[in-house]
PDB file of C-alpha atoms in Angstrom:
ATOM      1  CA  MET A 713      16.511  -8.672 -38.749  1.00 56.00           C
ATOM      2  CA  TYR A 714      19.894  -9.911 -38.834  1.00 78.00           C
ATOM      3  CA  ALA A 715      22.005 -10.611 -36.376  1.00 84.00           C
ATOM      4  CA  THR A 716      25.239 -12.164 -35.239  1.00 87.00           C
ATOM      5  CA  SER A 717      25.909 -13.850 -31.855  1.00 84.00           C
ATOM      6  CA  LEU A 718      28.566 -12.564 -29.602  1.00 88.00           C
ATOM      7  CA  GLY A 719      28.314 -15.700 -27.533  1.00 84.00           C
ATOM      8  CA  ALA A 720      26.405 -17.701 -24.845  1.00 84.00           C
ATOM      9  CA  ASP A 721      25.044 -14.665 -22.886  1.00 89.00           C
ATOM     10  CA  GLY A 722      22.569 -13.718 -25.333  1.00 88.00           C
ATOM     11  CA  ALA A 723      24.604 -10.623 -26.764  1.00 93.00           C
ATOM     12  CA  GLU A 724      24.252  -9.906 -30.695  1.00 93.00           C
ATOM     13  CA  LEU A 725      25.774  -7.695 -33.153  1.00 95.00           C
ATOM     14  CA  CYS A 726      23.119  -6.000 -35.611  1.00 95.00           C
ATOM     15  CA  SER A 727      22.471  -3.466 -37.953  1.00 93.00           C
ATOM     16  CA  LEU A 728      21.390  -0.249 -36.886  1.00 96.00           C
ATOM     17  CA  GLN A 729      19.215   1.877 -39.559  1.00 96.00           C
ATOM     18  CA  PRO A 730      17.517   4.954 -39.658  1.00 97.00           C
ATOM     19  CA  TRP A 731      14.294   3.815 -38.925  1.00 97.00           C
ATOM     20  CA  GLN A 732      15.654   2.702 -35.436  1.00 97.00           C
ATOM     21  CA  SER A 733      16.413   6.249 -34.665  1.00 97.00           C
ATOM     22  CA  GLU A 734      13.903   6.430 -31.604  1.00 97.00           C
ATOM     23  CA  GLU A 735      15.496   3.180 -29.813  1.00 97.00           C
ATOM     24  CA  PHE A 736      19.013   4.700 -30.995  1.00 97.00           C
ATOM     25  CA  LEU A 737      18.302   8.147 -29.071  1.00 98.00           C
ATOM     26  CA  ALA A 738      16.508   6.221 -26.169  1.00 97.00           C
ATOM     27  CA  HIS A 739      19.864   4.149 -25.983  1.00 97.00           C
ATOM     28  CA  VAL A 740      21.981   7.318 -25.950  1.00 97.00           C
ATOM     29  CA  ASP A 741      19.964   8.951 -23.416  1.00 96.00           C
ATOM     30  CA  ARG A 742      20.422   6.197 -21.016  1.00 96.00           C
ATOM     31  CA  GLY A 743      24.114   6.397 -21.285  1.00 94.00           C
ATOM     32  CA  ARG A 744      24.684   9.774 -22.014  1.00 94.00           C
ATOM     33  CA  GLU A 745      26.635  11.329 -19.186  1.00 94.00           C
ATOM     34  CA  PHE A 746      28.671   7.921 -19.232  1.00 93.00           C
ATOM     35  CA  ILE A 747      29.288   7.901 -22.884  1.00 93.00           C
ATOM     36  CA  GLY A 748      30.113  11.297 -23.037  1.00 90.00           C
ATOM     37  CA  ARG A 749      33.158  11.092 -20.856  1.00 90.00           C
ATOM     38  CA  PHE A 750      35.487  10.490 -23.825  1.00 90.00           C
ATOM     39  CA  ASN A 751      32.997  10.362 -26.903  1.00 90.00           C
ATOM     40  CA  GLY A 752      31.422  13.148 -28.590  1.00 89.00           C
ATOM     41  CA  LEU A 753      28.467  10.993 -29.730  1.00 92.00           C
ATOM     42  CA  PRO A 754      26.096  12.421 -26.903  1.00 92.00           C
ATOM     43  CA  ASP A 755      26.880  16.097 -27.989  1.00 93.00           C
ATOM     44  CA  VAL A 756      25.593  15.074 -31.782  1.00 94.00           C
ATOM     45  CA  VAL A 757      22.662  12.753 -30.929  1.00 96.00           C
ATOM     46  CA  THR A 758      20.551  15.122 -29.027  1.00 96.00           C
ATOM     47  CA  ASP A 759      17.078  14.677 -30.284  1.00 97.00           C
ATOM     48  CA  LEU A 760      15.354  12.407 -32.742  1.00 98.00           C
ATOM     49  CA  ALA A 761      15.883  14.304 -35.935  1.00 98.00           C
ATOM     50  CA  ALA A 762      19.837  14.372 -34.843  1.00 98.00           C
ATOM     51  CA  ALA A 763      19.792  10.534 -33.984  1.00 98.00           C
ATOM     52  CA  ARG A 764      18.127   9.972 -37.339  1.00 98.00           C
ATOM     53  CA  ALA A 765      20.563  12.217 -39.133  1.00 98.00           C
ATOM     54  CA  PHE A 766      23.511  10.004 -37.532  1.00 97.00           C
ATOM     55  CA  LEU A 767      21.956   6.804 -38.587  1.00 98.00           C
ATOM     56  CA  THR A 768      21.529   8.169 -41.970  1.00 98.00           C
ATOM     57  CA  ALA A 769      24.967   9.360 -42.489  1.00 97.00           C
ATOM     58  CA  TYR A 770      26.302   5.793 -41.415  1.00 97.00           C
ATOM     59  CA  ALA A 771      23.954   4.163 -43.870  1.00 97.00           C
ATOM     60  CA  GLU A 772      25.308   6.319 -46.631  1.00 97.00           C
ATOM     61  CA  LYS A 773      29.031   5.583 -45.528  1.00 97.00           C
ATOM     62  CA  GLU A 774      28.230   1.925 -45.852  1.00 96.00           C
ATOM     63  CA  ALA A 775      26.155   2.175 -49.054  1.00 96.00           C
ATOM     64  CA  ALA A 776      29.769   4.166 -50.238  1.00 96.00           C
ATOM     65  CA  ASP A 777      31.630   1.514 -48.920  1.00 96.00           C
ATOM     66  CA  ALA A 778      33.195   4.339 -46.774  1.00 97.00           C
ATOM     67  CA  GLY A 779      31.994   2.992 -43.060  1.00 97.00           C
ATOM     68  CA  LEU A 780      29.381   1.329 -41.185  1.00 95.00           C
ATOM     69  CA  ILE A 781      27.730   1.086 -37.799  1.00 97.00           C
ATOM     70  CA  ARG A 782      26.490  -2.085 -35.716  1.00 97.00           C
ATOM     71  CA  GLY A 783      24.623  -2.186 -32.678  1.00 97.00           C
ATOM     72  CA  ILE A 784      25.402  -4.394 -29.745  1.00 97.00           C
ATOM     73  CA  ARG A 785      22.263  -5.815 -28.195  1.00 96.00           C
ATOM     74  CA  LEU A 786      21.811  -7.657 -24.926  1.00 94.00           C
ATOM     75  CA  ASP A 787      18.852  -9.647 -23.954  1.00 91.00           C
ATOM     76  CA  GLY A 788      17.487  -7.623 -27.305  1.00 92.00           C
ATOM     77  CA  MET A 789      18.034  -4.470 -26.025  1.00 95.00           C
ATOM     78  CA  LEU A 790      20.270  -2.049 -27.559  1.00 97.00           C
ATOM     79  CA  VAL A 791      23.469  -1.359 -25.329  1.00 97.00           C
ATOM     80  CA  GLY A 792      26.099  -0.122 -27.639  1.00 96.00           C
ATOM     81  CA  ALA A 793      27.688   0.186 -30.633  1.00 97.00           C
ATOM     82  CA  VAL A 794      30.844  -0.489 -33.016  1.00 97.00           C
ATOM     83  CA  ILE A 795      31.694   1.702 -35.986  1.00 97.00           C
ATOM     84  CA  LEU A 796      34.248   1.857 -38.894  1.00 97.00           C
ATOM     85  CA  ARG A 797      34.263   5.625 -38.428  1.00 96.00           C
ATOM     86  CA  ARG A 798      36.059   5.762 -42.145  1.00 96.00           C
ATOM     87  CA  MET A 799      37.159   3.208 -44.300  1.00 97.00           C
ATOM     88  CA  ASP A 800      39.200   3.496 -47.516  1.00 97.00           C
ATOM     89  CA  VAL A 801      39.013   0.446 -49.386  1.00 97.00           C
ATOM     90  CA  PRO A 802      41.693   1.445 -52.077  1.00 96.00           C
ATOM     91  CA  GLN A 803      44.033   2.614 -49.391  1.00 97.00           C
ATOM     92  CA  GLY A 804      43.463  -0.436 -47.131  1.00 97.00           C
ATOM     93  CA  THR A 805      42.755   1.492 -44.431  1.00 97.00           C
ATOM     94  CA  ALA A 806      40.165   1.737 -41.592  1.00 98.00           C
ATOM     95  CA  GLU A 807      39.434   3.322 -38.245  1.00 97.00           C
ATOM     96  CA  ALA A 808      37.553   1.692 -35.322  1.00 97.00           C
ATOM     97  CA  GLY A 809      35.653   2.926 -32.660  1.00 95.00           C
ATOM     98  CA  CYS A 810      32.747   1.885 -29.989  1.00 95.00           C
ATOM     99  CA  TRP A 811      30.781   3.020 -26.763  1.00 95.00           C
ATOM    100  CA  LEU A 812      28.581   1.088 -24.397  1.00 95.00           C
ATOM    101  CA  GLU A 813      25.706   2.092 -21.955  1.00 95.00           C
ATOM    102  CA  PRO A 814      27.259   2.046 -18.362  1.00 94.00           C
ATOM    103  CA  ASP A 815      25.172  -1.410 -17.207  1.00 92.00           C
ATOM    104  CA  ALA A 816      26.777  -2.982 -20.167  1.00 94.00           C
ATOM    105  CA  VAL A 817      30.271  -2.510 -19.239  1.00 93.00           C
ATOM    106  CA  GLY A 818      32.750  -5.645 -17.906  1.00 92.00           C
ATOM    107  CA  ARG A 819      31.089  -8.154 -20.062  1.00 92.00           C
ATOM    108  CA  GLY A 820      33.519  -8.149 -22.933  1.00 93.00           C
ATOM    109  CA  LEU A 821      30.882  -6.951 -25.162  1.00 95.00           C
ATOM    110  CA  VAL A 822      32.852  -4.377 -27.176  1.00 95.00           C
ATOM    111  CA  THR A 823      35.794  -6.589 -27.719  1.00 95.00           C
ATOM    112  CA  ARG A 824      33.518  -9.597 -28.882  1.00 95.00           C
ATOM    113  CA  ALA A 825      31.857  -7.118 -31.167  1.00 95.00           C
ATOM    114  CA  ALA A 826      35.175  -5.354 -32.416  1.00 96.00           C
ATOM    115  CA  ARG A 827      36.640  -8.336 -33.309  1.00 95.00           C
ATOM    116  CA  LEU A 828      34.014  -9.382 -35.648  1.00 95.00           C
ATOM    117  CA  LEU A 829      33.834  -6.008 -37.034  1.00 95.00           C
ATOM    118  CA  ILE A 830      37.653  -5.797 -37.573  1.00 96.00           C
ATOM    119  CA  ASP A 831      37.587  -9.602 -38.862  1.00 95.00           C
ATOM    120  CA  TRP A 832      34.905  -8.895 -41.359  1.00 95.00           C
ATOM    121  CA  ALA A 833      36.959  -5.365 -42.866  1.00 96.00           C
ATOM    122  CA  ILE A 834      40.364  -7.665 -42.784  1.00 96.00           C
ATOM    123  CA  ARG A 835      39.013 -10.616 -44.295  1.00 94.00           C
ATOM    124  CA  GLU A 836      35.943  -9.345 -46.471  1.00 94.00           C
ATOM    125  CA  ARG A 837      37.063  -6.100 -47.524  1.00 96.00           C
ATOM    126  CA  GLY A 838      40.826  -6.295 -47.799  1.00 95.00           C
ATOM    127  CA  ILE A 839      41.533  -3.755 -45.287  1.00 97.00           C
ATOM    128  CA  HIS A 840      45.349  -3.930 -44.261  1.00 97.00           C
ATOM    129  CA  ARG A 841      45.520  -1.567 -41.548  1.00 97.00           C
ATOM    130  CA  VAL A 842      42.849  -0.742 -38.960  1.00 98.00           C
ATOM    131  CA  GLU A 843      43.519   1.995 -36.555  1.00 97.00           C
ATOM    132  CA  TRP A 844      41.726   2.574 -32.731  1.00 96.00           C
ATOM    133  CA  TRP A 845      42.082   6.412 -31.927  1.00 96.00           C
ATOM    134  CA  VAL A 846      41.320   6.550 -28.198  1.00 94.00           C
ATOM    135  CA  SER A 847      41.748   9.357 -25.519  1.00 93.00           C
ATOM    136  CA  ALA A 848      44.647   8.933 -23.655  1.00 92.00           C
ATOM    137  CA  GLY A 849      42.704   8.949 -20.335  1.00 91.00           C
ATOM    138  CA  ASN A 850      40.242   6.221 -21.362  1.00 92.00           C
ATOM    139  CA  ALA A 851      41.745   3.031 -19.928  1.00 93.00           C
ATOM    140  CA  PRO A 852      38.549   0.830 -20.776  1.00 94.00           C
ATOM    141  CA  SER A 853      39.192   1.545 -24.659  1.00 94.00           C
ATOM    142  CA  ILE A 854      42.860   0.977 -24.448  1.00 96.00           C
ATOM    143  CA  ALA A 855      42.285  -2.193 -22.818  1.00 95.00           C
ATOM    144  CA  VAL A 856      40.020  -3.423 -25.705  1.00 95.00           C
ATOM    145  CA  ALA A 857      42.705  -2.180 -28.162  1.00 96.00           C
ATOM    146  CA  ARG A 858      45.322  -4.320 -26.409  1.00 95.00           C
ATOM    147  CA  ARG A 859      42.786  -7.311 -26.210  1.00 94.00           C
ATOM    148  CA  LEU A 860      42.343  -7.070 -29.944  1.00 94.00           C
ATOM    149  CA  GLY A 861      45.994  -7.381 -30.639  1.00 93.00           C
ATOM    150  CA  MET A 862      46.842  -3.875 -31.518  1.00 95.00           C
ATOM    151  CA  ARG A 863      49.784  -1.884 -30.827  1.00 96.00           C
ATOM    152  CA  LYS A 864      50.311   1.744 -29.648  1.00 97.00           C
ATOM    153  CA  GLU A 865      51.971   3.723 -32.481  1.00 97.00           C
ATOM    154  CA  ALA A 866      51.532   7.199 -31.219  1.00 95.00           C
ATOM    155  CA  ILE A 867      50.384   9.595 -28.788  1.00 94.00           C
ATOM    156  CA  LEU A 868      49.339  13.160 -30.311  1.00 88.00           C
ATOM    157  CA  ARG A 869      49.619  15.424 -27.584  1.00 92.00           C
ATOM    158  CA  GLU A 870      46.672  17.553 -26.679  1.00 90.00           C
ATOM    159  CA  SER A 871      45.312  17.234 -30.222  1.00 89.00           C
ATOM    160  CA  CYS A 872      41.762  16.680 -29.342  1.00 80.00           C
ATOM    161  CA  PRO A 873      40.131  19.668 -28.213  1.00 81.00           C
ATOM    162  CA  TYR A 874      36.900  18.291 -26.181  1.00 81.00           C
ATOM    163  CA  ARG A 875      34.205  20.119 -24.186  1.00 83.00           C
ATOM    164  CA  GLY A 876      36.723  23.200 -23.265  1.00 81.00           C
ATOM    165  CA  GLU A 877      40.029  20.823 -22.617  1.00 87.00           C
ATOM    166  CA  ARG A 878      42.546  19.662 -24.839  1.00 89.00           C
ATOM    167  CA  HIS A 879      43.237  15.840 -24.676  1.00 88.00           C
ATOM    168  CA  ASP A 880      46.203  13.686 -25.378  1.00 89.00           C
ATOM    169  CA  GLU A 881      45.020  10.979 -28.111  1.00 93.00           C
ATOM    170  CA  GLU A 882      46.684   7.728 -28.772  1.00 95.00           C
ATOM    171  CA  ILE A 883      46.804   5.570 -32.218  1.00 96.00           C
ATOM    172  CA  TRP A 884      46.650   2.016 -31.658  1.00 97.00           C
ATOM    173  CA  ALA A 885      46.513  -0.196 -34.759  1.00 97.00           C
ATOM    174  CA  VAL A 886      46.744  -3.936 -36.129  1.00 96.00           C
ATOM    175  CA  LEU A 887      47.701  -5.128 -39.394  1.00 96.00           C
ATOM    176  CA  ALA A 888      46.437  -7.736 -41.289  1.00 95.00           C
ATOM    177  CA  PRO A 889      49.295  -9.942 -41.346  1.00 94.00           C
ATOM    178  CA  GLU A 890      49.042  -9.655 -37.406  1.00 92.00           C
ATOM    179  CA  TRP A 891      45.390  -9.933 -37.121  1.00 90.00           C
ATOM    180  CA  THR A 892      45.457 -13.346 -39.161  1.00 67.00           C
ATOM    181  CA  GLY A 893      47.704 -14.819 -36.212  1.00 48.00           C
ATOM    182  CA  SER A 894      45.391 -12.870 -33.418  1.00 52.00           C
ATOM    183  CA  ALA A 895      42.086 -13.953 -34.959  1.00 48.00           C
ATOM    184  CA  ARG A 896      42.975 -17.461 -35.386  1.00 43.00           C
ATOM    185  CA  ALA A 897      44.141 -17.736 -31.543  1.00 44.00           C
ATOM    186  CA  ALA A 898      41.070 -16.055 -30.595  1.00 51.00           C
ATOM    187  CA  GLY A 899      38.916 -18.750 -32.366  1.00 47.00           C
ATOM    188  CA  ALA A 900      37.435 -16.303 -35.183  1.00 44.00           C
TER     189      ALA A 900
END
């Protein structure tokens, strides 16, 4: 399996494919309640068939150059993921996202993984603008956007219906010229 080191703690960024759907479902099950506070993934990945369908959809997005998913492993165990939910290479735009199991929080895993993913999108795929859409109540995800050098551009008031309530969403973004300086400062 191909993997990229995320640092000295043994964390890695790796491929997630449909044949790994059992492991993916076990990961979602371990973090179901925690992940589901702000992310609809647990509502979609409810059983093995749904896990396979989710990973297949991302494999198809990657084949179409329209998005991708990468797993975050810690000591060999899948503990989270970063995604490009959408990627429009001709327009030069992408939307990044993430999630983690509760036991993996507080180690900088998402920041390190998202930094690699965004750097790849900008440097290798020519993406000019990477967005980060986040519930206004999701302080950890907002902190990641800040650490990545993104700027808050908008608050979409009550734009996101989720589990019976309407939530505000914030849109954060970084542009390629801004990222170049940010990535160099971070040692990328």
